[in-house]
Tab-separated table of C-alpha atoms in Angstrom:
chain	number	residue	atom	x	y	z
A	1	MET	CA	-4.619	15.332	28.038
A	2	SER	CA	-3.112	14.946	24.626
A	3	ILE	CA	-0.941	13.012	22.546
A	4	PRO	CA	2.978	13.661	23.445
A	5	SER	CA	3.723	17.298	23.160
A	6	PRO	CA	4.061	17.903	20.371
A	7	SER	CA	5.595	15.242	18.722
A	8	PRO	CA	8.956	13.622	19.137
A	9	GLU	CA	11.709	16.428	18.981
A	10	TRP	CA	14.123	14.237	16.939
A	11	SER	CA	13.309	13.032	13.508
A	12	PHE	CA	16.820	11.483	12.841
A	13	PHE	CA	19.880	10.924	13.634
A	14	ASP	CA	23.705	10.423	12.612
A	15	VAL	CA	25.574	7.164	12.309
A	16	GLY	CA	29.044	8.269	11.268
A	17	PRO	CA	28.366	10.093	7.833
A	18	PHE	CA	25.274	8.991	7.474
A	19	ARG	CA	21.791	10.672	8.470
A	20	ILE	CA	19.105	7.829	9.609
A	21	HIS	CA	15.559	9.278	9.665
A	22	ALA	CA	12.609	8.291	11.627
A	23	TYR	CA	10.181	8.173	8.749
A	24	ALA	CA	12.816	5.983	6.576
A	25	LEU	CA	12.744	3.501	9.409
A	26	CYS	CA	9.607	3.235	9.678
A	27	ILE	CA	8.770	2.722	6.073
A	28	LEU	CA	11.510	0.277	6.013
A	29	ALA	CA	9.578	-2.027	9.024
A	30	GLY	CA	6.673	-2.019	7.004
A	31	ILE	CA	8.206	-3.417	4.074
A	32	ILE	CA	10.194	-6.205	5.763
A	33	ALA	CA	6.727	-6.840	7.698
A	34	ALA	CA	4.606	-7.263	4.075
A	35	THR	CA	7.336	-8.924	2.756
A	36	VAL	CA	7.234	-11.586	5.733
A	37	LEU	CA	3.247	-11.600	5.486
A	38	THR	CA	3.365	-11.882	2.044
A	39	SER	CA	5.932	-14.372	2.079
A	40	ARG	CA	3.933	-16.516	4.362
A	41	ARG	CA	0.561	-16.214	2.432
A	42	LEU	CA	1.882	-16.963	-1.319
A	43	THR	CA	3.986	-20.095	0.183
A	44	SER	CA	0.502	-21.315	1.728
A	45	ARG	CA	-0.911	-21.365	-1.847
A	46	GLY	CA	2.193	-23.353	-3.351
A	47	GLY	CA	4.513	-20.466	-3.873
A	48	GLU	CA	8.115	-21.789	-3.683
A	49	PRO	CA	9.472	-20.526	0.012
A	50	GLY	CA	11.076	-17.018	-1.125
A	51	VAL	CA	9.639	-16.574	-4.279
A	52	VAL	CA	8.174	-13.157	-3.122
A	53	LEU	CA	11.654	-11.819	-2.927
A	54	ASP	CA	12.139	-12.270	-6.730
A	55	ILE	CA	9.150	-9.780	-6.642
A	56	ILE	CA	9.932	-7.306	-4.485
A	57	LEU	CA	12.930	-6.493	-6.039
A	58	TRP	CA	11.596	-5.288	-8.589
A	59	ALA	CA	8.282	-4.134	-6.843
A	60	VAL	CA	9.416	-1.741	-3.693
A	61	PRO	CA	12.260	0.509	-6.384
A	62	LEU	CA	9.558	0.547	-8.611
A	63	GLY	CA	7.348	1.392	-5.840
A	64	ILE	CA	9.677	4.152	-4.631
A	65	VAL	CA	10.166	6.069	-7.787
A	66	GLY	CA	6.551	6.267	-8.313
A	67	ALA	CA	5.805	7.720	-4.896
A	68	ARG	CA	8.319	10.476	-5.642
A	69	ILE	CA	6.997	10.944	-9.471
A	70	TYR	CA	3.247	11.074	-8.045
A	71	HIS	CA	4.379	13.355	-5.361
A	72	VAL	CA	6.216	16.110	-7.537
A	73	LEU	CA	3.658	16.362	-9.923
A	74	THR	CA	0.952	16.641	-7.473
A	75	HIS	CA	2.922	19.298	-5.785
A	76	PRO	CA	4.072	21.660	-8.738
A	77	GLY	CA	4.045	24.504	-6.826
A	78	ASP	CA	7.023	23.368	-4.693
A	79	TYR	CA	9.203	22.254	-7.692
A	80	PHE	CA	8.610	23.996	-10.245
A	81	TYR	CA	8.609	27.940	-10.420
A	82	PRO	CA	11.200	30.124	-11.739
A	83	GLY	CA	14.928	30.038	-10.795
A	84	ALA	CA	13.860	26.302	-8.632
A	85	ASP	CA	16.816	23.756	-8.647
A	86	LEU	CA	15.248	20.941	-10.707
A	87	LEU	CA	17.528	18.804	-8.614
A	88	ARG	CA	15.420	18.751	-5.822
A	89	THR	CA	12.855	16.869	-7.368
A	90	LEU	CA	14.990	14.007	-7.017
A	91	TYR	CA	15.975	14.754	-3.277
A	92	ILE	CA	13.651	12.097	-1.596
A	93	TRP	CA	15.477	12.329	1.806
A	94	GLU	CA	13.327	15.636	2.023
A	95	GLY	CA	10.540	14.427	2.545
A	96	GLY	CA	7.393	13.971	-0.025
A	97	ASN	CA	6.222	10.285	-1.118
A	98	ALA	CA	2.723	9.123	-1.915
A	99	ILE	CA	1.222	5.586	-1.540
A	100	PHE	CA	-0.884	6.331	-4.325
A	101	GLY	CA	2.103	6.950	-6.840
A	102	ALA	CA	3.794	3.887	-4.502
A	103	LEU	CA	1.461	1.457	-5.939
A	104	LEU	CA	1.196	2.143	-9.421
A	105	GLY	CA	5.033	2.389	-9.471
A	106	GLY	CA	5.041	-0.982	-7.228
A	107	ALA	CA	2.215	-2.608	-9.523
A	108	VAL	CA	4.731	-2.131	-12.959
A	109	GLY	CA	7.301	-3.497	-10.453
A	110	ALA	CA	5.239	-6.324	-9.200
A	111	TYR	CA	3.977	-7.709	-12.896
A	112	ILE	CA	7.504	-7.678	-14.099
A	113	GLY	CA	8.580	-9.846	-11.412
A	114	CYS	CA	5.412	-12.221	-11.630
A	115	ARG	CA	6.247	-12.481	-15.264
A	116	LEU	CA	10.075	-13.471	-14.239
A	117	SER	CA	9.249	-15.623	-11.625
A	118	GLY	CA	6.252	-17.340	-13.222
A	119	ILE	CA	3.815	-16.227	-10.199
A	120	ARG	CA	0.187	-15.252	-11.065
A	121	PHE	CA	-0.385	-11.546	-10.837
A	122	TRP	CA	-3.542	-11.706	-9.273
A	123	ALA	CA	-2.387	-14.469	-6.947
A	124	PHE	CA	0.751	-12.386	-5.568
A	125	ALA	CA	-1.684	-9.335	-4.923
A	126	ASP	CA	-4.242	-11.314	-3.196
A	127	ALA	CA	-1.513	-12.771	-0.991
A	128	LEU	CA	0.226	-8.930	-0.561
A	129	ALA	CA	-3.330	-7.219	0.288
A	130	PRO	CA	-3.226	-7.440	3.998
A	131	GLY	CA	0.164	-6.834	3.939
A	132	MET	CA	-0.211	-3.366	2.054
A	133	LEU	CA	-2.335	-2.095	4.933
A	134	VAL	CA	0.331	-3.450	7.340
A	135	ALA	CA	3.120	-1.675	5.688
A	136	GLN	CA	0.949	1.761	5.199
A	137	ALA	CA	0.105	1.632	9.129
A	138	MET	CA	4.033	1.359	9.952
A	139	GLY	CA	4.656	3.820	7.702
A	140	ARG	CA	2.247	6.631	8.734
A	141	LEU	CA	4.376	6.419	12.250
A	142	GLY	CA	6.730	8.021	10.530
A	143	ASN	CA	4.695	11.301	10.358
A	144	TRP	CA	4.068	11.518	14.085
A	145	PHE	CA	8.283	11.897	14.117
A	146	ASN	CA	8.037	14.315	10.775
A	147	HIS	CA	5.378	16.688	12.446
A	148	GLU	CA	3.338	15.983	9.793
A	149	LEU	CA	-0.137	15.156	8.026
A	150	PHE	CA	-2.554	16.463	10.786
A	151	GLY	CA	-5.576	17.785	10.665
A	152	LEU	CA	-8.523	20.499	11.598
A	153	PRO	CA	-8.418	21.826	15.249
A	154	THR	CA	-10.345	19.691	17.608
A	155	THR	CA	-10.923	19.743	21.188
A	156	LEU	CA	-10.612	15.935	21.462
A	157	PRO	CA	-8.500	14.637	24.258
A	158	TRP	CA	-6.419	12.809	21.809
A	159	GLY	CA	-5.807	16.064	19.905
A	160	LEU	CA	-2.213	16.102	18.593
A	161	GLN	CA	-0.129	19.207	19.946
A	162	ILE	CA	1.944	21.224	16.747
A	163	GLU	CA	4.451	23.845	17.284
A	164	THR	CA	3.087	27.250	15.771
A	165	GLY	CA	6.255	27.291	13.647
A	166	ASN	CA	5.375	24.195	11.813
A	167	PRO	CA	5.097	25.241	8.233
A	168	ALA	CA	1.527	23.712	7.633
A	169	TYR	CA	0.579	25.358	11.085
A	170	PRO	CA	-2.721	27.343	9.946
A	171	VAL	CA	-2.577	31.094	10.218
A	172	GLY	CA	-4.230	32.832	12.905
A	173	LEU	CA	-4.920	29.730	15.215
A	174	PRO	CA	-3.687	30.420	19.106
A	175	VAL	CA	-0.704	28.762	20.743
A	176	GLY	CA	-1.847	25.271	22.142
A	177	THR	CA	-4.623	24.798	19.440
A	178	LEU	CA	-5.014	20.918	19.180
A	179	PHE	CA	-5.612	18.899	16.094
A	180	HIS	CA	-6.887	15.687	14.872
A	181	PRO	CA	-3.970	13.167	13.829
A	182	THR	CA	-5.063	11.999	10.966
A	183	PHE	CA	-1.759	9.825	10.429
A	184	LEU	CA	-3.246	8.074	13.697
A	185	TYR	CA	-6.575	7.487	12.095
A	186	GLU	CA	-5.467	5.879	8.800
A	187	MET	CA	-3.047	3.366	11.195
A	188	ILE	CA	-5.758	2.552	13.152
A	189	TRP	CA	-8.280	2.124	9.774
A	190	ASN	CA	-5.408	-0.149	8.066
A	191	VAL	CA	-4.808	-2.214	11.050
A	192	ILE	CA	-8.671	-2.995	11.026
A	193	GLY	CA	-8.828	-3.560	7.291
A	194	VAL	CA	-5.911	-6.668	7.713
A	195	ALA	CA	-8.603	-7.905	10.204
A	196	VAL	CA	-11.705	-7.540	7.617
A	197	ILE	CA	-9.646	-8.918	4.794
A	198	LEU	CA	-8.446	-11.944	6.489
A	199	LEU	CA	-11.966	-12.357	8.173
A	200	LEU	CA	-13.704	-12.307	4.488
A	201	GLU	CA	-11.029	-14.914	3.357
A	202	ARG	CA	-12.337	-17.702	5.795
A	203	ARG	CA	-16.134	-16.650	4.816
A	204	LEU	CA	-15.222	-15.903	0.805
A	205	THR	CA	-13.773	-16.957	-1.965
A	206	LEU	CA	-11.212	-14.093	-2.521
A	207	ARG	CA	-8.966	-15.208	-5.176
A	208	TRP	CA	-8.357	-13.711	-8.573
A	209	GLY	CA	-7.568	-10.336	-7.363
A	210	LYS	CA	-10.527	-10.143	-5.180
A	211	ALA	CA	-8.538	-9.894	-2.136
A	212	PHE	CA	-6.598	-7.038	-3.581
A	213	GLY	CA	-9.869	-5.060	-4.463
A	214	VAL	CA	-11.220	-5.628	-1.131
A	215	TYR	CA	-8.312	-3.890	-0.300
A	216	LEU	CA	-8.351	-0.712	-2.693
A	217	VAL	CA	-12.014	-0.149	-1.416
A	218	TRP	CA	-11.283	-0.472	1.944
A	219	TYR	CA	-8.343	1.985	1.956
A	220	GLY	CA	-9.546	4.230	-0.592
A	221	PHE	CA	-13.126	4.647	1.215
A	222	GLY	CA	-10.643	5.827	4.809
A	223	ARG	CA	-8.410	7.848	3.101
A	224	SER	CA	-10.820	9.683	1.250
A	225	PHE	CA	-11.991	10.829	4.612
A	226	PHE	CA	-8.953	11.353	6.217
A	227	GLU	CA	-7.028	12.776	3.584
A	228	SER	CA	-10.397	15.764	3.490
A	229	ILE	CA	-9.891	16.857	6.769
A	230	ARG	CA	-5.965	17.672	6.426
A	231	VAL	CA	-4.287	21.073	6.710
A	232	ASP	CA	-1.291	20.641	5.225
A	233	PRO	CA	-1.074	22.342	1.464
A	234	SER	CA	-2.552	20.255	-1.608
A	235	GLU	CA	-3.384	20.744	-4.927
A	236	PHE	CA	-7.039	21.210	-5.681
A	237	TYR	CA	-9.185	20.028	-8.649
A	238	PHE	CA	-13.111	21.215	-8.551
A	239	GLY	CA	-12.617	22.146	-4.749
A	240	ILE	CA	-11.617	18.781	-3.944
A	241	ARG	CA	-7.482	17.603	-2.832
A	242	THR	CA	-5.284	15.686	-5.323
A	243	ASN	CA	-5.552	12.649	-2.806
A	244	VAL	CA	-9.002	12.155	-2.741
A	245	TRP	CA	-9.440	11.959	-6.379
A	246	ALA	CA	-7.346	9.041	-6.439
A	247	ALA	CA	-8.993	7.489	-3.360
A	248	TYR	CA	-12.007	7.424	-4.970
A	249	ALA	CA	-9.942	6.126	-8.069
A	250	ALA	CA	-9.033	3.666	-5.698
A	251	ILE	CA	-12.303	2.667	-4.925
A	252	LEU	CA	-13.539	2.556	-8.166
A	253	ILE	CA	-10.753	0.318	-9.386
A	254	GLY	CA	-11.546	-2.263	-6.568
A	255	LEU	CA	-15.316	-2.441	-7.082
A	256	VAL	CA	-14.580	-3.203	-10.892
A	257	LEU	CA	-11.982	-5.566	-9.825
A	258	LEU	CA	-14.489	-7.286	-7.622
A	259	ILE	CA	-17.259	-7.473	-10.064
A	260	VAL	CA	-15.409	-8.551	-12.833
A	261	GLN	CA	-13.573	-11.290	-11.637
A	262	SER	CA	-16.323	-12.774	-9.280
A	263	ARG	CA	-18.471	-12.810	-12.681
A	264	ARG	CA	-15.313	-14.521	-14.110
A	265	HIS	CA	-13.845	-16.926	-11.561
A	266	THR	CA	-15.924	-18.349	-8.782
A	267	GLY	CA	-13.371	-21.515	-7.501
A	268	THR	CA	-9.410	-21.284	-6.477
A	269	PRO	CA	-6.976	-21.117	-8.802
A	270	VAL	CA	-5.275	-24.553	-9.307
A	271	SER	CA	-1.659	-23.157	-8.908
A	272	ALA	CA	-0.228	-19.860	-7.594
A	273	TYR	CA	1.859	-20.073	-11.043
A	274	ARG	CA	1.140	-19.686	-14.474
A	275	PRO	CA	0.383	-22.348	-16.751
A	276	GLY	CA	3.984	-24.341	-17.518
A	277	ARG	CA	5.750	-22.233	-14.725
A	278	GLU	CA	4.656	-24.134	-11.848
A	279	TRP	CA	6.716	-25.289	-8.779
A	280	LYS	CA	5.969	-28.729	-7.331
A	281	GLY	CA	7.588	-28.798	-3.060
A	282	PRO	CA	8.001	-31.877	-1.563
A	283	ASP	CA	4.783	-32.242	-0.113
A	284	ALA	CA	2.744	-31.219	-3.301
A	285	GLU	CA	0.060	-33.660	-3.908
A	286	VAL	CA	-1.798	-33.761	-7.600
A	287	GLU	CA	-5.105	-32.472	-7.995
A	288	SER	CA	-6.434	-33.103	-11.165
A	289	ASP	CA	-10.170	-33.674	-11.158
A	290	GLU	CA	-11.931	-30.360	-10.083
A	291	PHE	CA	-12.203	-27.059	-11.917
A	292	ASP	CA	-13.501	-23.785	-11.255
A	293	SER	CA	-16.483	-23.242	-13.608
A	294	ASP	CA	-13.700	-21.189	-16.457
A	295	THR	CA	-13.793	-23.373	-19.491
A	296	GLU	CA	-10.666	-21.577	-20.849
A	297	ASP	CA	-7.309	-19.670	-20.288
A	298	HIS	CA	-7.526	-15.843	-19.749
A	299	GLY	CA	-3.901	-15.057	-19.805
A	300	ASP	CA	-2.780	-14.855	-15.952
A	301	ASP	CA	-6.184	-16.518	-15.150
A	302	ALA	CA	-5.948	-19.855	-15.502
A	303	VAL	CA	-8.535	-22.593	-14.406
A	304	GLY	CA	-8.750	-23.573	-10.891
A	305	PRO	CA	-10.444	-25.934	-8.142
A	306	THR	CA	-13.765	-25.262	-6.867
A	307	GLY	CA	-13.084	-25.582	-3.262
A	308	SER	CA	-12.396	-22.860	-1.222
A	309	GLY	CA	-8.993	-24.137	-0.095
A	310	ASP	CA	-5.710	-23.685	-1.164
A	311	VAL	CA	-3.934	-26.334	-3.261
A	312	ALA	CA	-0.455	-27.034	-4.254
A	313	ALA	CA	0.915	-27.134	-7.898
A	314	THR	CA	-0.508	-29.796	-10.362
A	315	SER	CA	2.246	-30.223	-12.394
A	316	THR	CA	6.021	-30.017	-12.294
A	317	SER	CA	7.846	-27.272	-14.055
A	318	ASN	CA	11.009	-25.101	-14.580
A	319	SER	CA	12.794	-23.998	-11.628
A	320	ARG	CA	11.523	-20.236	-10.976
A	321	LEU	CA	13.841	-17.633	-12.292
């Protein structure tokens, strides 16, 4: 028994003059799912319903740009050689997008969107954390349609069958060799990560970027392993794949974020909005007596109540942009 042989025979279909790729549909479905989940979480924390759209309109496009730039820069041999058509660096429909680049570009876009809408960047990041894993899990399904990102040979019953004509098929292996479906492993790992973050939020106060820190550590740890057993071409530095180094960086950043923010903030933010930009909903209640242990405003990090639950905004303010 194995995963359907080899992968779906189709990876796109045409609608009139337009070609629709299954991979693109998987990514789009992931973005929609993450947006819905993030919106619900942010609204439950005092955000205006729909404000997440003001942020993702910046985060998604810049995330796509970042994903492409990262891919091109980490695969220079595919794009920069004598006689190369440099316009191919822009051909995103040919494949080649990297989640780590999407994180960097998306973070820039999210910061811009948060500044314009008045939402605290870390409030948005924490609301987004489980949604990111949902989006990445759904996006990985696209790798199955593309017959890509498989791992080392295996005799396990869930081994993936890959056609010998695949560019990433290791030279010298016999026909019928099965491979680790690393994209499937990552999908499962990401779904488990969603449950982990939601469970930890029930037991701990994961605010001020701490939930996003858990996301970075969880995803980085899993990706560092799954990436290390992949057989597709990659740049190596000191014998380690580029994306494994990026996964290590994600783990480090996540740990630093958890440690620093845990020391700086022990309670829950008084509002998902920056001071002076609060949105007061029709059912909002005023809470002004309980505050976090912080005694000063740290830019994007204002004081908050000591309780672990979410509270509404504490004052009226201008409407969001």
